[in-house]
PDB file of C-alpha atoms in Angstrom:
ATOM      1  CA  MET A   1     -31.336 -13.640  -6.053  1.00 54.00           C
ATOM      2  CA  ALA A   2     -28.211 -14.335  -5.798  1.00 78.00           C
ATOM      3  CA  GLY A   3     -25.932 -12.367  -3.659  1.00 94.00           C
ATOM      4  CA  LYS A   4     -22.199 -10.557  -4.283  1.00 97.00           C
ATOM      5  CA  LEU A   5     -19.271  -9.071  -2.691  1.00 97.00           C
ATOM      6  CA  TYR A   6     -18.240  -5.464  -4.604  1.00 98.00           C
ATOM      7  CA  ILE A   7     -14.322  -4.168  -3.307  1.00 97.00           C
ATOM      8  CA  VAL A   8     -14.821  -0.568  -4.668  1.00 97.00           C
ATOM      9  CA  PRO A   9     -11.703   1.141  -4.508  1.00 96.00           C
ATOM     10  CA  THR A  10     -11.941   5.238  -3.405  1.00 96.00           C
ATOM     11  CA  PRO A  11     -10.034   8.324  -3.535  1.00 95.00           C
ATOM     12  CA  VAL A  12      -6.589   8.425  -2.205  1.00 93.00           C
ATOM     13  CA  GLY A  13      -6.638  12.114  -1.932  1.00 91.00           C
ATOM     14  CA  ASN A  14      -8.761  14.199  -4.851  1.00 92.00           C
ATOM     15  CA  LEU A  15     -12.250  13.009  -4.473  1.00 94.00           C
ATOM     16  CA  GLU A  16     -12.629  13.526  -8.795  1.00 94.00           C
ATOM     17  CA  ASP A  17     -10.638  10.240  -8.860  1.00 95.00           C
ATOM     18  CA  MET A  18     -14.366   7.926  -7.747  1.00 96.00           C
ATOM     19  CA  THR A  19     -15.612   6.954 -10.986  1.00 96.00           C
ATOM     20  CA  MET A  20     -18.590   6.819 -11.792  1.00 97.00           C
ATOM     21  CA  ARG A  21     -19.289   3.453 -11.772  1.00 97.00           C
ATOM     22  CA  ALA A  22     -17.896   3.451  -7.786  1.00 98.00           C
ATOM     23  CA  ILE A  23     -20.743   6.104  -7.215  1.00 98.00           C
ATOM     24  CA  ARG A  24     -23.440   3.995  -8.572  1.00 98.00           C
ATOM     25  CA  VAL A  25     -22.740   0.552  -7.505  1.00 98.00           C
ATOM     26  CA  LEU A  26     -22.481   2.024  -3.533  1.00 98.00           C
ATOM     27  CA  LYS A  27     -25.732   3.864  -4.308  1.00 98.00           C
ATOM     28  CA  GLU A  28     -27.361   0.170  -5.516  1.00 97.00           C
ATOM     29  CA  VAL A  29     -25.897  -2.316  -2.769  1.00 98.00           C
ATOM     30  CA  ASP A  30     -27.642  -3.241   0.711  1.00 97.00           C
ATOM     31  CA  LEU A  31     -25.213  -2.966   2.332  1.00 97.00           C
ATOM     32  CA  ILE A  32     -21.220  -0.445   2.282  1.00 98.00           C
ATOM     33  CA  LEU A  33     -18.741  -2.109   5.278  1.00 97.00           C
ATOM     34  CA  ALA A  34     -15.949   0.622   5.548  1.00 95.00           C
ATOM     35  CA  GLU A  35     -12.653   0.256   7.514  1.00 93.00           C
ATOM     36  CA  ASP A  36     -13.762   4.355   8.808  1.00 93.00           C
ATOM     37  CA  THR A  37     -17.595   4.911   9.681  1.00 95.00           C
ATOM     38  CA  ARG A  38     -16.775   8.529   9.735  1.00 95.00           C
ATOM     39  CA  THR A  39     -14.067   8.787   7.275  1.00 94.00           C
ATOM     40  CA  SER A  40     -16.507   7.247   4.705  1.00 96.00           C
ATOM     41  CA  GLY A  41     -19.116   9.134   5.576  1.00 96.00           C
ATOM     42  CA  VAL A  42     -17.421  12.272   3.850  1.00 96.00           C
ATOM     43  CA  LEU A  43     -17.221  10.759   0.882  1.00 97.00           C
ATOM     44  CA  LEU A  44     -20.746   9.511   0.327  1.00 97.00           C
ATOM     45  CA  LYS A  45     -21.849  12.693   1.716  1.00 97.00           C
ATOM     46  CA  HIS A  46     -20.345  13.671  -1.000  1.00 97.00           C
ATOM     47  CA  PHE A  47     -20.975  11.778  -3.384  1.00 98.00           C
ATOM     48  CA  ASP A  48     -24.802  11.922  -1.626  1.00 98.00           C
ATOM     49  CA  ILE A  49     -24.591   8.568  -1.773  1.00 98.00           C
ATOM     50  CA  LYS A  50     -27.166   7.419   1.076  1.00 97.00           C
ATOM     51  CA  THR A  51     -26.763   3.210   1.729  1.00 98.00           C
ATOM     52  CA  PRO A  52     -25.908   1.813   5.316  1.00 97.00           C
ATOM     53  CA  MET A  53     -22.556   1.639   6.934  1.00 97.00           C
ATOM     54  CA  GLN A  54     -21.440  -0.910   8.436  1.00 95.00           C
ATOM     55  CA  SER A  55     -17.444  -1.062  10.332  1.00 93.00           C
ATOM     56  CA  HIS A  56     -15.358  -3.587   9.057  1.00 92.00           C
ATOM     57  CA  HIS A  57     -11.646  -2.950   9.662  1.00 89.00           C
ATOM     58  CA  LYS A  58      -8.080  -4.911  10.628  1.00 84.00           C
ATOM     59  CA  PHE A  59      -9.234  -5.181  14.642  1.00 87.00           C
ATOM     60  CA  ASN A  60     -12.946  -6.943  13.796  1.00 86.00           C
ATOM     61  CA  GLU A  61     -12.290  -8.758  10.020  1.00 85.00           C
ATOM     62  CA  HIS A  62     -11.652 -11.958  12.051  1.00 85.00           C
ATOM     63  CA  GLN A  63     -14.909 -12.035  13.464  1.00 86.00           C
ATOM     64  CA  THR A  64     -17.309 -10.261  11.317  1.00 88.00           C
ATOM     65  CA  CYS A  65     -15.966 -12.153   7.838  1.00 92.00           C
ATOM     66  CA  GLU A  66     -17.988 -14.954   8.298  1.00 91.00           C
ATOM     67  CA  ARG A  67     -20.868 -13.066   9.283  1.00 93.00           C
ATOM     68  CA  VAL A  68     -20.750 -11.092   6.290  1.00 94.00           C
ATOM     69  CA  ALA A  69     -20.274 -14.052   4.024  1.00 94.00           C
ATOM     70  CA  GLU A  70     -23.064 -16.150   5.133  1.00 94.00           C
ATOM     71  CA  ARG A  71     -25.620 -12.427   4.917  1.00 95.00           C
ATOM     72  CA  ILE A  72     -23.580 -12.289   1.080  1.00 96.00           C
ATOM     73  CA  GLU A  73     -24.958 -16.206   0.690  1.00 94.00           C
ATOM     74  CA  GLY A  74     -28.361 -15.029   1.933  1.00 94.00           C
ATOM     75  CA  GLY A  75     -28.755 -12.844  -1.299  1.00 96.00           C
ATOM     76  CA  GLU A  76     -26.963  -9.916   0.281  1.00 97.00           C
ATOM     77  CA  VAL A  77     -25.139  -7.587  -2.268  1.00 98.00           C
ATOM     78  CA  ILE A  78     -22.775  -5.584  -0.234  1.00 97.00           C
ATOM     79  CA  ALA A  79     -19.939  -3.758  -0.787  1.00 98.00           C
ATOM     80  CA  LEU A  80     -16.367  -3.032   0.775  1.00 97.00           C
ATOM     81  CA  ILE A  81     -14.195   0.731   0.626  1.00 97.00           C
ATOM     82  CA  SER A  82     -11.373   1.606   2.677  1.00 94.00           C
ATOM     83  CA  ASP A  83     -10.373   5.426   4.338  1.00 94.00           C
ATOM     84  CA  ALA A  84      -8.148   5.219   0.758  1.00 93.00           C
ATOM     85  CA  GLY A  85      -7.289   3.363  -2.233  1.00 94.00           C
ATOM     86  CA  THR A  86      -8.061  -0.493  -3.103  1.00 94.00           C
ATOM     87  CA  PRO A  87      -8.939  -2.736  -0.125  1.00 94.00           C
ATOM     88  CA  GLY A  88      -6.672  -5.518   0.140  1.00 91.00           C
ATOM     89  CA  ILE A  89      -3.572  -3.259  -0.734  1.00 91.00           C
ATOM     90  CA  SER A  90      -1.978  -2.611   3.000  1.00 87.00           C
ATOM     91  CA  ASP A  91      -5.940  -2.108   4.083  1.00 88.00           C
ATOM     92  CA  PRO A  92      -8.900  -4.949   5.037  1.00 88.00           C
ATOM     93  CA  GLY A  93     -10.184  -6.902   2.325  1.00 91.00           C
ATOM     94  CA  PHE A  94      -7.807 -10.068   1.907  1.00 93.00           C
ATOM     95  CA  MET A  95      -9.591 -12.347   4.724  1.00 93.00           C
ATOM     96  CA  LEU A  96     -13.429 -11.344   3.530  1.00 95.00           C
ATOM     97  CA  SER A  97     -12.741 -11.710  -0.054  1.00 94.00           C
ATOM     98  CA  ARG A  98     -10.900 -15.082   0.886  1.00 94.00           C
ATOM     99  CA  ALA A  99     -14.308 -16.610   2.700  1.00 94.00           C
ATOM    100  CA  CYS A 100     -16.209 -15.465  -0.157  1.00 94.00           C
ATOM    101  CA  ARG A 101     -14.195 -17.849  -2.797  1.00 93.00           C
ATOM    102  CA  GLU A 102     -14.525 -20.153   0.060  1.00 94.00           C
ATOM    103  CA  ARG A 103     -17.638 -20.306  -0.458  1.00 94.00           C
ATOM    104  CA  GLY A 104     -18.154 -19.937  -4.135  1.00 94.00           C
ATOM    105  CA  ILE A 105     -19.311 -16.238  -3.791  1.00 95.00           C
ATOM    106  CA  ASP A 106     -19.205 -13.857  -6.395  1.00 96.00           C
ATOM    107  CA  VAL A 107     -16.205 -11.380  -5.815  1.00 96.00           C
ATOM    108  CA  GLU A 108     -15.696  -8.405  -8.281  1.00 97.00           C
ATOM    109  CA  CYS A 109     -13.351  -5.587  -7.683  1.00 97.00           C
ATOM    110  CA  LEU A 110     -13.959  -2.276  -9.506  1.00 97.00           C
ATOM    111  CA  PRO A 111     -10.532  -1.159 -10.731  1.00 94.00           C
ATOM    112  CA  GLY A 112      -9.317   2.236  -9.010  1.00 90.00           C
ATOM    113  CA  ALA A 113      -7.184   4.651  -6.915  1.00 88.00           C
ATOM    114  CA  THR A 114      -4.135   3.363  -5.461  1.00 90.00           C
ATOM    115  CA  ALA A 115      -1.129   4.971  -3.936  1.00 93.00           C
ATOM    116  CA  PHE A 116       1.740   3.182  -5.551  1.00 95.00           C
ATOM    117  CA  VAL A 117       0.760   3.339  -9.279  1.00 95.00           C
ATOM    118  CA  PRO A 118       0.809   6.728 -10.020  1.00 95.00           C
ATOM    119  CA  ALA A 119       4.202   6.698  -7.363  1.00 96.00           C
ATOM    120  CA  LEU A 120       5.942   4.356  -9.511  1.00 97.00           C
ATOM    121  CA  VAL A 121       5.066   5.415 -12.787  1.00 96.00           C
ATOM    122  CA  ALA A 122       5.900   9.175 -12.023  1.00 96.00           C
ATOM    123  CA  SER A 123       9.322   7.942 -10.351  1.00 96.00           C
ATOM    124  CA  GLY A 124      10.577   7.876 -14.036  1.00 96.00           C
ATOM    125  CA  LEU A 125      11.916   4.491 -12.195  1.00 97.00           C
ATOM    126  CA  PRO A 126      11.204   0.765 -14.333  1.00 96.00           C
ATOM    127  CA  CYS A 127       7.756   0.253 -13.912  1.00 95.00           C
ATOM    128  CA  ASP A 128       7.537  -2.882 -15.936  1.00 95.00           C
ATOM    129  CA  ARG A 129       8.846  -5.337 -14.055  1.00 96.00           C
ATOM    130  CA  PHE A 130       8.407  -4.630  -9.754  1.00 97.00           C
ATOM    131  CA  VAL A 131       8.249  -5.780  -5.796  1.00 97.00           C
ATOM    132  CA  PHE A 132       5.286  -4.081  -4.099  1.00 97.00           C
ATOM    133  CA  GLU A 133       6.122  -4.381  -0.390  1.00 95.00           C
ATOM    134  CA  GLY A 134       3.556  -2.529   1.318  1.00 94.00           C
ATOM    135  CA  PHE A 135       4.842  -1.508   4.671  1.00 95.00           C
ATOM    136  CA  LEU A 136       8.349  -3.362   6.044  1.00 95.00           C
ATOM    137  CA  PRO A 137       8.716  -5.708   9.271  1.00 94.00           C
ATOM    138  CA  LEU A 138       9.139  -2.992  11.877  1.00 92.00           C
ATOM    139  CA  LYS A 139      11.391  -5.143  14.094  1.00 89.00           C
ATOM    140  CA  LYS A 140      11.243  -8.758  13.379  1.00 91.00           C
ATOM    141  CA  GLY A 141      12.242  -9.792  10.321  1.00 93.00           C
ATOM    142  CA  ARG A 142      12.896  -6.554   9.082  1.00 95.00           C
ATOM    143  CA  ALA A 143      17.075  -6.801   8.779  1.00 94.00           C
ATOM    144  CA  THR A 144      16.524  -9.995   6.489  1.00 95.00           C
ATOM    145  CA  ARG A 145      13.598  -8.073   4.290  1.00 95.00           C
ATOM    146  CA  LEU A 146      15.818  -5.354   3.628  1.00 96.00           C
ATOM    147  CA  GLU A 147      18.968  -7.379   2.421  1.00 95.00           C
ATOM    148  CA  ARG A 148      16.280 -10.129   0.289  1.00 96.00           C
ATOM    149  CA  LEU A 149      15.168  -6.618  -1.473  1.00 97.00           C
ATOM    150  CA  ALA A 150      19.029  -5.111  -1.582  1.00 97.00           C
ATOM    151  CA  ALA A 151      19.625  -8.291  -3.991  1.00 96.00           C
ATOM    152  CA  GLU A 152      15.868  -7.521  -5.748  1.00 97.00           C
ATOM    153  CA  PRO A 153      16.635  -6.480  -9.583  1.00 97.00           C
ATOM    154  CA  ARG A 154      12.890  -5.781 -10.092  1.00 97.00           C
ATOM    155  CA  THR A 155      11.600  -1.820  -8.548  1.00 98.00           C
ATOM    156  CA  VAL A 156      10.980  -2.058  -5.425  1.00 98.00           C
ATOM    157  CA  ILE A 157       8.008  -0.533  -3.923  1.00 98.00           C
ATOM    158  CA  ILE A 158       7.482   0.633  -0.269  1.00 97.00           C
ATOM    159  CA  TYR A 159       5.003   2.291   2.204  1.00 97.00           C
ATOM    160  CA  GLU A 160       6.325   3.749   5.332  1.00 96.00           C
ATOM    161  CA  SER A 161       5.119   6.512   7.930  1.00 95.00           C
ATOM    162  CA  PRO A 162       6.170  10.293   7.729  1.00 95.00           C
ATOM    163  CA  LEU A 163       7.286   9.344  11.296  1.00 95.00           C
ATOM    164  CA  ARG A 164       9.141   6.838  10.262  1.00 95.00           C
ATOM    165  CA  LEU A 165      10.695   7.891   6.847  1.00 97.00           C
ATOM    166  CA  ALA A 166      13.948   9.307   7.905  1.00 96.00           C
ATOM    167  CA  ARG A 167      14.756   6.035  10.015  1.00 96.00           C
ATOM    168  CA  THR A 168      13.745   3.751   7.044  1.00 97.00           C
ATOM    169  CA  LEU A 169      15.651   5.860   4.262  1.00 97.00           C
ATOM    170  CA  ARG A 170      18.765   5.044   6.725  1.00 97.00           C
ATOM    171  CA  GLN A 171      18.164   1.681   6.710  1.00 97.00           C
ATOM    172  CA  LEU A 172      18.022   1.341   3.120  1.00 97.00           C
ATOM    173  CA  SER A 173      20.844   3.542   2.355  1.00 97.00           C
ATOM    174  CA  GLU A 174      22.416   1.508   4.413  1.00 96.00           C
ATOM    175  CA  SER A 175      21.379  -1.858   2.827  1.00 96.00           C
ATOM    176  CA  PHE A 176      21.204  -0.466  -0.675  1.00 97.00           C
ATOM    177  CA  GLY A 177      23.827   1.551  -0.972  1.00 96.00           C
ATOM    178  CA  LYS A 178      23.371   5.004  -0.653  1.00 96.00           C
ATOM    179  CA  GLU A 179      24.427   5.503  -5.023  1.00 97.00           C
ATOM    180  CA  ARG A 180      20.925   3.546  -5.527  1.00 97.00           C
ATOM    181  CA  GLN A 181      18.119   5.349  -7.584  1.00 98.00           C
ATOM    182  CA  ALA A 182      14.947   6.014  -5.692  1.00 98.00           C
ATOM    183  CA  ALA A 183      12.130   8.388  -5.032  1.00 98.00           C
ATOM    184  CA  VAL A 184       9.768   9.511  -1.991  1.00 98.00           C
ATOM    185  CA  ALA A 185       6.260  10.027  -3.527  1.00 97.00           C
ATOM    186  CA  ARG A 186       4.305  11.718  -0.822  1.00 96.00           C
ATOM    187  CA  GLU A 187       0.615  12.767  -0.862  1.00 93.00           C
ATOM    188  CA  ILE A 188      -0.222  11.342  -3.819  1.00 94.00           C
ATOM    189  CA  SER A 189      -3.444  12.603  -5.543  1.00 93.00           C
ATOM    190  CA  LYS A 190      -3.972  15.774  -3.205  1.00 91.00           C
ATOM    191  CA  LEU A 191      -3.449  19.212  -2.898  1.00 89.00           C
ATOM    192  CA  HIS A 192       0.294  18.682  -1.959  1.00 89.00           C
ATOM    193  CA  GLU A 193       1.460  16.042  -3.743  1.00 93.00           C
ATOM    194  CA  THR A 194       5.310  15.859  -4.345  1.00 95.00           C
ATOM    195  CA  ILE A 195       7.910  13.437  -5.561  1.00 96.00           C
ATOM    196  CA  ARG A 196      11.504  13.864  -4.621  1.00 97.00           C
ATOM    197  CA  LYS A 197      13.739  11.678  -6.626  1.00 97.00           C
ATOM    198  CA  GLY A 198      17.396  11.339  -6.260  1.00 97.00           C
ATOM    199  CA  THR A 199      20.432   8.779  -5.194  1.00 97.00           C
ATOM    200  CA  LEU A 200      18.987   6.887  -1.752  1.00 98.00           C
ATOM    201  CA  GLY A 201      22.368   8.661   0.154  1.00 97.00           C
ATOM    202  CA  GLU A 202      20.193  11.892  -0.881  1.00 97.00           C
ATOM    203  CA  LEU A 203      16.911  11.074  -0.273  1.00 98.00           C
ATOM    204  CA  GLU A 204      18.497  10.288   3.383  1.00 97.00           C
ATOM    205  CA  GLU A 205      19.675  13.413   3.446  1.00 97.00           C
ATOM    206  CA  TYR A 206      17.239  15.341   2.787  1.00 97.00           C
ATOM    207  CA  TYR A 207      14.525  14.091   5.032  1.00 96.00           C
ATOM    208  CA  SER A 208      16.819  13.839   8.104  1.00 95.00           C
ATOM    209  CA  VAL A 209      16.323  17.857   7.882  1.00 95.00           C
ATOM    210  CA  ASN A 210      13.428  18.098   6.659  1.00 94.00           C
ATOM    211  CA  GLN A 211       9.783  16.314   7.833  1.00 91.00           C
ATOM    212  CA  ALA A 212       8.192  14.974   6.053  1.00 91.00           C
ATOM    213  CA  LYS A 213       3.756  14.878   5.898  1.00 90.00           C
ATOM    214  CA  GLY A 214       1.230  12.964   4.600  1.00 90.00           C
ATOM    215  CA  GLU A 215       1.265   9.020   2.849  1.00 91.00           C
ATOM    216  CA  ILE A 216       4.965   8.405   1.490  1.00 96.00           C
ATOM    217  CA  VAL A 217       5.332   5.941  -0.917  1.00 97.00           C
ATOM    218  CA  ILE A 218       9.220   4.724  -1.411  1.00 98.00           C
ATOM    219  CA  VAL A 219      10.039   3.577  -5.003  1.00 98.00           C
ATOM    220  CA  ILE A 220      13.601   1.959  -5.508  1.00 98.00           C
ATOM    221  CA  GLU A 221      15.767   1.574  -8.693  1.00 98.00           C
ATOM    222  CA  GLY A 222      16.662  -2.559  -8.418  1.00 97.00           C
ATOM    223  CA  ILE A 223      20.100  -3.845  -8.173  1.00 95.00           C
ATOM    224  CA  ASP A 224      21.786  -4.195 -11.251  1.00 86.00           C
ATOM    225  CA  LYS A 225      22.324  -7.589 -12.792  1.00 69.00           C
ATOM    226  CA  ASP A 226      26.243  -6.586 -13.245  1.00 64.00           C
ATOM    227  CA  ARG A 227      27.098  -4.341 -10.315  1.00 60.00           C
ATOM    228  CA  LYS A 228      25.638  -7.461  -7.918  1.00 56.00           C
ATOM    229  CA  GLU A 229      27.412 -10.481  -9.779  1.00 48.00           C
ATOM    230  CA  ASP A 230      30.602  -7.786  -9.026  1.00 45.00           C
ATOM    231  CA  LYS A 231      29.682  -7.428  -5.534  1.00 51.00           C
ATOM    232  CA  GLU A 232      29.242 -10.965  -5.084  1.00 50.00           C
ATOM    233  CA  GLU A 233      32.560 -11.929  -6.700  1.00 48.00           C
ATOM    234  CA  LYS A 234      34.211  -9.878  -4.485  1.00 45.00           C
ATOM    235  CA  GLY A 235      32.594 -11.449  -1.683  1.00 52.00           C
ATOM    236  CA  GLU A 236      30.750  -7.747  -0.354  1.00 50.00           C
ATOM    237  CA  LYS A 237      27.861  -7.703   1.121  1.00 47.00           C
ATOM    238  CA  HIS A 238      24.459  -6.302   0.370  1.00 44.00           C
ATOM    239  CA  SER A 239      23.366  -5.312   3.955  1.00 41.00           C
ATOM    240  CA  LYS A 240      25.042  -3.236   6.862  1.00 40.00           C
ATOM    241  CA  TYR A 241      21.603  -3.589   8.192  1.00 36.00           C
ATOM    242  CA  PRO A 242      22.260  -3.515  12.493  1.00 33.00           C
ATOM    243  CA  LYS A 243      21.989  -6.655  13.414  1.00 34.00           C
ATOM    244  CA  GLU A 244      20.374  -5.549  16.979  1.00 32.00           C
ATOM    245  CA  ASP A 245      16.848  -5.294  14.505  1.00 35.00           C
ATOM    246  CA  ASN A 246      17.260  -9.275  13.479  1.00 32.00           C
TER     247      ASN A 246
END
């Protein structure tokens, strides 16, 4: 019997976002790989899923990927889940998917929850073309990344920690300009979900005195082509980001 890897999204907030198909798959597989077995244990208990779990996270995936792939080659059907959302999107998942691909193992990813899609659509900013950056580098390469994104014509999506939100909005304002339209989405699909819209300058001012809580998605409008060309003709730079963080 051929083995298989299922990549299964789990709710980012409301448990009602779990699909019937995801529940069925998690009940039928031989093993569930979980980012945090304690967190996933709550989800599995809620849906009466009794499949055995094994830890698979960013600190051990380098060591476990090949062994898991070997088990699937031996005929086991295994599902991979993260604490919330779709594995591989700013969560462990890519390395195992790649290991299975290299061995010719069938990998199937179920459609389901991810935080940035509802944040993007609800932001009111263009969502026909966008670039998802996940978490920005904390230090090395951050200034370069911000400068490049400031010239990006597509809508830009960034994940951020609430503890770093005010600092990041300040840096975005310096790089993109305070007038750039943006939105800060917090706690997507949870009880206290909020999406605050405005310019980067307005959002920077608000969150400099209001501490955010929960998981954060920042959505920023792409640069207007005419405005970009006008700045380039005048020799203006898009970024005023401090050089010490290079």
